Amino acid sequence: MGAGGRMSIPPEGKKSKSDVVQRVPHLKPPFTLGNIKKAIPPHCFQRSILRSFSYVVYDLMIASLFYYAATNYNQFLPYPLSYLGWLVYWICQGCVLTGVWVIAHECGHHAFSDYQWLDDTVGLILHSALLVPYFSWKHSHRRHHSNTGSLERDEVFVPKIKSGIHWFSKYLNNPPGRVLLLTFQLTLGWPLYLMFNVSGRHYDRFACHYDPHSPIYSDRERAQILISDAGVLAVTYGLYRLMAAKGLAWVLSVYGGPLLVVNGFLVLITYLQHTHPSLPHYDSSEWDWLRGALATVDRDYGILNKVFHNITDTHISHHLFSTMPHYHATEATKAIKPILGNYYQFDGTPIFKAMWREAKECIYVERDEGDQNQGIFWYNNKL
């Protein structure tokens, strides 16, 4: 396990092995981005239209099969197994559609093909179908990649310093409170981020992904925000017509349940990629792009790594080379590990255990005692 794992301690220590975190190196690394790139086989940077589309077709075929099975066979299940059948459908379909979301995410990084217009067309269609404002997200997400690990300029999951946490946080720092917060985060976190920039970068005025005049965007990007809005509105209107024809319960069962799973996984994946007790964050006096990009962690979702097109276990290579297609990311990750050494972080903790641990341990960030002049911040939970 890399630097993101747990470290061993002497037997006489009072803390168990699982209680001690080996921090990621925070000094400027002895290698450059060019050194890392040279270690990766050149073909890993090549994008193939046919191969990229094959993943779209495959995912949509699997999604169609799940839809067919649920709408044709759930009705024959006896009560209460029919409810269990719909729950299984929501989970399975939600996982597959998360893979579709990841492909659209790849389009936003210009990693789908060599043609920007094609990437944007495919990304707009796929993300709109999942009620995601494609261009709005694309531009804010690009800024996230440009400022990862920066306390002032990162765009998402920006940790609070101790003085900035809410007064009620200490009342939620317990098991029932964490259950409440995680439930809220996984169900409402994504739409609240899009609408109100919750957990995002601080702006001096209201920031919203649907507003073309939001401070998130530059003047040249505002027209594309309207296109994103039009895509989401078109799908919303289509869902309205479906409700008129099939009923609200049918739309919620076939579309709403899986979408809830997609949104939950999206938040969970992103949260665990950027939240870990071993990860540093930097203020403007210390931050640089390479150290920020390395302040992320790869995770293991088991079989879902493939379903999610390896966005989960190759996230570090993705942050270093975001235009690399996902189907080369595993090979690239293996190639860069010897170069990165302890700067590569992987945590194989089971996902739901890791989610609970991070919610417990990563409440805010602060400087180490004795390092008050350094702009390096670490997670803490002492309220």
mmCIF file of N, CA and C in Angstrom, residues 137-205:
data_model
loop_
_atom_site.group_PDB
_atom_site.id
_atom_site.type_symbol
_atom_site.label_atom_id
_atom_site.label_comp_id
_atom_site.label_asym_id
_atom_site.label_seq_id
_atom_site.Cartn_x
_atom_site.Cartn_y
_atom_site.Cartn_z
ATOM 1 N N TRP A 137 -20.891 22.120 -15.587
ATOM 2 C CA TRP A 137 -20.015 21.254 -14.802
ATOM 3 C C TRP A 137 -18.617 21.197 -15.413
ATOM 4 N N LYS A 138 -18.546 21.106 -16.740
ATOM 5 C CA LYS A 138 -17.251 20.985 -17.422
ATOM 6 C C LYS A 138 -16.315 22.129 -17.037
ATOM 7 N N HIS A 139 -16.824 23.341 -17.036
ATOM 8 C CA HIS A 139 -15.963 24.486 -16.763
ATOM 9 C C HIS A 139 -15.581 24.563 -15.285
ATOM 10 N N SER A 140 -16.512 24.310 -14.379
ATOM 11 C CA SER A 140 -16.151 24.338 -12.956
ATOM 12 C C SER A 140 -15.220 23.184 -12.617
ATOM 13 N N HIS A 141 -15.436 22.027 -13.262
ATOM 14 C CA HIS A 141 -14.584 20.872 -12.991
ATOM 15 C C HIS A 141 -13.173 21.099 -13.522
ATOM 16 N N ARG A 142 -13.054 21.806 -14.641
ATOM 17 C CA ARG A 142 -11.720 22.121 -15.147
ATOM 18 C C ARG A 142 -10.962 22.993 -14.146
ATOM 19 N N ARG A 143 -11.677 23.913 -13.505
ATOM 20 C CA ARG A 143 -11.027 24.755 -12.504
ATOM 21 C C ARG A 143 -10.638 23.941 -11.269
ATOM 22 N N HIS A 144 -11.444 22.923 -10.958
ATOM 23 C CA HIS A 144 -11.057 22.014 -9.871
ATOM 24 C C HIS A 144 -9.735 21.341 -10.191
ATOM 25 N N HIS A 145 -9.579 20.857 -11.418
ATOM 26 C CA HIS A 145 -8.335 20.198 -11.805
ATOM 27 C C HIS A 145 -7.166 21.176 -11.818
ATOM 28 N N SER A 146 -7.436 22.436 -12.078
ATOM 29 C CA SER A 146 -6.366 23.430 -12.118
ATOM 30 C C SER A 146 -5.935 23.877 -10.732
ATOM 31 N N ASN A 147 -6.779 23.615 -9.719
ATOM 32 C CA ASN A 147 -6.510 24.149 -8.380
ATOM 33 C C ASN A 147 -6.677 23.113 -7.281
ATOM 34 N N THR A 148 -6.537 21.831 -7.604
ATOM 35 C CA THR A 148 -6.735 20.785 -6.610
ATOM 36 C C THR A 148 -5.821 20.976 -5.407
ATOM 37 N N GLY A 149 -6.402 20.842 -4.224
ATOM 38 C CA GLY A 149 -5.620 20.937 -3.001
ATOM 39 C C GLY A 149 -5.426 22.348 -2.486
ATOM 40 N N SER A 150 -5.933 23.346 -3.215
ATOM 41 C CA SER A 150 -5.796 24.731 -2.785
ATOM 42 C C SER A 150 -6.984 25.118 -1.915
ATOM 43 N N LEU A 151 -6.703 25.630 -0.733
ATOM 44 C CA LEU A 151 -7.780 26.033 0.173
ATOM 45 C C LEU A 151 -8.530 27.255 -0.338
ATOM 46 N N GLU A 152 -7.884 28.070 -1.158
ATOM 47 C CA GLU A 152 -8.535 29.282 -1.650
ATOM 48 C C GLU A 152 -9.205 29.116 -3.003
ATOM 49 N N ARG A 153 -8.682 28.212 -3.857
ATOM 50 C CA ARG A 153 -9.151 28.223 -5.242
ATOM 51 C C ARG A 153 -9.748 26.903 -5.728
ATOM 52 N N ASP A 154 -9.642 25.832 -4.967
ATOM 53 C CA ASP A 154 -10.263 24.581 -5.403
ATOM 54 C C ASP A 154 -11.775 24.766 -5.459
ATOM 55 N N GLU A 155 -12.453 23.969 -6.298
ATOM 56 C CA GLU A 155 -13.870 24.198 -6.584
ATOM 57 C C GLU A 155 -14.821 23.285 -5.827
ATOM 58 N N VAL A 156 -14.342 22.165 -5.311
ATOM 59 C CA VAL A 156 -15.284 21.211 -4.727
ATOM 60 C C VAL A 156 -14.645 20.472 -3.559
ATOM 61 N N PHE A 157 -15.455 20.106 -2.574
ATOM 62 C CA PHE A 157 -14.986 19.457 -1.353
ATOM 63 C C PHE A 157 -13.805 20.219 -0.741
ATOM 64 N N VAL A 158 -13.992 21.524 -0.658
ATOM 65 C CA VAL A 158 -12.971 22.368 -0.046
ATOM 66 C C VAL A 158 -13.131 22.269 1.475
ATOM 67 N N PRO A 159 -12.148 21.741 2.188
ATOM 68 C CA PRO A 159 -12.311 21.579 3.640
ATOM 69 C C PRO A 159 -12.295 22.925 4.346
ATOM 70 N N LYS A 160 -12.977 22.990 5.470
ATOM 71 C CA LYS A 160 -12.994 24.201 6.272
ATOM 72 C C LYS A 160 -11.826 24.183 7.256
ATOM 73 N N ILE A 161 -11.311 25.367 7.551
ATOM 74 C CA ILE A 161 -10.376 25.469 8.655
ATOM 75 C C ILE A 161 -11.181 25.472 9.953
ATOM 76 N N LYS A 162 -10.524 25.227 11.071
ATOM 77 C CA LYS A 162 -11.257 25.034 12.324
ATOM 78 C C LYS A 162 -12.132 26.240 12.667
ATOM 79 N N SER A 163 -11.632 27.434 12.432
ATOM 80 C CA SER A 163 -12.403 28.626 12.780
ATOM 81 C C SER A 163 -13.610 28.825 11.872
ATOM 82 N N GLY A 164 -13.665 28.075 10.768
ATOM 83 C CA GLY A 164 -14.751 28.257 9.828
ATOM 84 C C GLY A 164 -15.862 27.230 9.929
ATOM 85 N N ILE A 165 -15.736 26.268 10.850
ATOM 86 C CA ILE A 165 -16.785 25.251 10.955
ATOM 87 C C ILE A 165 -17.986 25.819 11.704
ATOM 88 N N HIS A 166 -19.157 25.274 11.418
ATOM 89 C CA HIS A 166 -20.399 25.775 12.001
ATOM 90 C C HIS A 166 -20.487 25.423 13.488
ATOM 91 N N TRP A 167 -21.225 26.241 14.217
ATOM 92 C CA TRP A 167 -21.351 26.052 15.658
ATOM 93 C C TRP A 167 -21.987 24.713 16.013
ATOM 94 N N PHE A 168 -22.850 24.205 15.110
ATOM 95 C CA PHE A 168 -23.562 22.968 15.428
ATOM 96 C C PHE A 168 -22.761 21.708 15.097
ATOM 97 N N SER A 169 -21.560 21.883 14.518
ATOM 98 C CA SER A 169 -20.769 20.717 14.101
ATOM 99 C C SER A 169 -20.452 19.791 15.269
ATOM 100 N N LYS A 170 -20.195 20.377 16.453
ATOM 101 C CA LYS A 170 -19.831 19.534 17.600
ATOM 102 C C LYS A 170 -20.987 18.641 18.033
ATOM 103 N N TYR A 171 -22.223 19.051 17.729
ATOM 104 C CA TYR A 171 -23.378 18.238 18.091
ATOM 105 C C TYR A 171 -23.623 17.107 17.091
ATOM 106 N N LEU A 172 -22.957 17.186 15.941
ATOM 107 C CA LEU A 172 -23.098 16.149 14.922
ATOM 108 C C LEU A 172 -21.895 15.216 14.886
ATOM 109 N N ASN A 173 -20.892 15.501 15.732
ATOM 110 C CA ASN A 173 -19.673 14.688 15.738
ATOM 111 C C ASN A 173 -19.865 13.460 16.635
ATOM 112 N N ASN A 174 -20.826 12.629 16.251
ATOM 113 C CA ASN A 174 -21.156 11.408 16.972
ATOM 114 C C ASN A 174 -21.836 10.477 15.972
ATOM 115 N N PRO A 175 -21.981 9.193 16.292
ATOM 116 C CA PRO A 175 -22.543 8.258 15.306
ATOM 117 C C PRO A 175 -23.890 8.681 14.713
ATOM 118 N N PRO A 176 -24.901 9.062 15.504
ATOM 119 C CA PRO A 176 -26.168 9.488 14.884
ATOM 120 C C PRO A 176 -25.996 10.716 13.992
ATOM 121 N N GLY A 177 -25.156 11.645 14.436
ATOM 122 C CA GLY A 177 -24.920 12.840 13.632
ATOM 123 C C GLY A 177 -24.235 12.526 12.321
ATOM 124 N N ARG A 178 -23.274 11.590 12.351
ATOM 125 C CA ARG A 178 -22.592 11.220 11.114
ATOM 126 C C ARG A 178 -23.532 10.499 10.155
ATOM 127 N N VAL A 179 -24.414 9.658 10.679
ATOM 128 C CA VAL A 179 -25.414 9.003 9.818
ATOM 129 C C VAL A 179 -26.279 10.052 9.134
ATOM 130 N N LEU A 180 -26.698 11.052 9.905
ATOM 131 C CA LEU A 180 -27.527 12.115 9.340
ATOM 132 C C LEU A 180 -26.780 12.896 8.263
ATOM 133 N N LEU A 181 -25.535 13.266 8.550
ATOM 134 C CA LEU A 181 -24.757 14.038 7.589
ATOM 135 C C LEU A 181 -24.467 13.248 6.317
ATOM 136 N N LEU A 182 -24.098 11.979 6.458
ATOM 137 C CA LEU A 182 -23.801 11.169 5.284
ATOM 138 C C LEU A 182 -25.052 10.941 4.443
ATOM 139 N N THR A 183 -26.179 10.702 5.099
ATOM 140 C CA THR A 183 -27.428 10.528 4.359
ATOM 141 C C THR A 183 -27.778 11.791 3.585
ATOM 142 N N PHE A 184 -27.643 12.925 4.240
ATOM 143 C CA PHE A 184 -27.906 14.211 3.590
ATOM 144 C C PHE A 184 -26.957 14.427 2.418
ATOM 145 N N GLN A 185 -25.686 14.138 2.638
ATOM 146 C CA GLN A 185 -24.665 14.359 1.615
ATOM 147 C C GLN A 185 -24.885 13.472 0.389
ATOM 148 N N LEU A 186 -25.212 12.197 0.615
ATOM 149 C CA LEU A 186 -25.336 11.258 -0.496
ATOM 150 C C LEU A 186 -26.645 11.428 -1.265
ATOM 151 N N THR A 187 -27.657 11.982 -0.647
ATOM 152 C CA THR A 187 -28.949 12.142 -1.332
ATOM 153 C C THR A 187 -29.136 13.531 -1.931
ATOM 154 N N LEU A 188 -28.729 14.561 -1.190
ATOM 155 C CA LEU A 188 -28.971 15.934 -1.633
ATOM 156 C C LEU A 188 -27.694 16.694 -1.983
ATOM 157 N N GLY A 189 -26.530 16.095 -1.714
ATOM 158 C CA GLY A 189 -25.268 16.802 -1.917
ATOM 159 C C GLY A 189 -25.052 17.280 -3.338
ATOM 160 N N TRP A 190 -25.317 16.419 -4.325
ATOM 161 C CA TRP A 190 -25.061 16.781 -5.721
ATOM 162 C C TRP A 190 -25.987 17.902 -6.204
ATOM 163 N N PRO A 191 -27.335 17.776 -6.066
ATOM 164 C CA PRO A 191 -28.178 18.888 -6.519
ATOM 165 C C PRO A 191 -27.923 20.185 -5.760
ATOM 166 N N LEU A 192 -27.581 20.108 -4.467
ATOM 167 C CA LEU A 192 -27.296 21.324 -3.712
ATOM 168 C C LEU A 192 -25.991 21.969 -4.175
ATOM 169 N N TYR A 193 -25.031 21.161 -4.585
ATOM 170 C CA TYR A 193 -23.794 21.715 -5.145
ATOM 171 C C TYR A 193 -24.082 22.448 -6.449
ATOM 172 N N LEU A 194 -24.877 21.826 -7.315
ATOM 173 C CA LEU A 194 -25.185 22.461 -8.595
ATOM 174 C C LEU A 194 -25.988 23.746 -8.413
ATOM 175 N N MET A 195 -26.946 23.729 -7.507
ATOM 176 C CA MET A 195 -27.844 24.879 -7.355
ATOM 177 C C MET A 195 -27.282 25.981 -6.461
ATOM 178 N N PHE A 196 -26.591 25.590 -5.388
ATOM 179 C CA PHE A 196 -26.168 26.580 -4.392
ATOM 180 C C PHE A 196 -24.679 26.534 -4.074
ATOM 181 N N ASN A 197 -23.912 25.720 -4.810
ATOM 182 C CA ASN A 197 -22.472 25.618 -4.618
ATOM 183 C C ASN A 197 -22.104 25.140 -3.213
ATOM 184 N N VAL A 198 -22.967 24.311 -2.617
ATOM 185 C CA VAL A 198 -22.691 23.757 -1.294
ATOM 186 C C VAL A 198 -21.445 22.868 -1.370
ATOM 187 N N SER A 199 -20.531 23.035 -0.470
ATOM 188 C CA SER A 199 -19.231 22.356 -0.368
ATOM 189 C C SER A 199 -18.241 22.848 -1.413
ATOM 190 N N GLY A 200 -18.620 23.872 -2.176
ATOM 191 C CA GLY A 200 -17.732 24.396 -3.208
ATOM 192 C C GLY A 200 -16.900 25.570 -2.725
ATOM 193 N N ARG A 201 -16.172 26.146 -3.636
ATOM 194 C CA ARG A 201 -15.313 27.299 -3.365
ATOM 195 C C ARG A 201 -16.151 28.495 -2.913
ATOM 196 N N HIS A 202 -15.601 29.287 -2.012
ATOM 197 C CA HIS A 202 -16.298 30.488 -1.560
ATOM 198 C C HIS A 202 -16.200 31.586 -2.617
ATOM 199 N N TYR A 203 -17.344 32.154 -2.953
ATOM 200 C CA TYR A 203 -17.394 33.321 -3.834
ATOM 201 C C TYR A 203 -18.051 34.469 -3.080
ATOM 202 N N ASP A 204 -17.778 35.673 -3.534
ATOM 203 C CA ASP A 204 -18.303 36.845 -2.848
ATOM 204 C C ASP A 204 -19.791 37.052 -3.092
ATOM 205 N N ARG A 205 -20.337 36.365 -4.091
ATOM 206 C CA ARG A 205 -21.774 36.456 -4.335
ATOM 207 C C ARG A 205 -22.311 35.084 -4.713
#
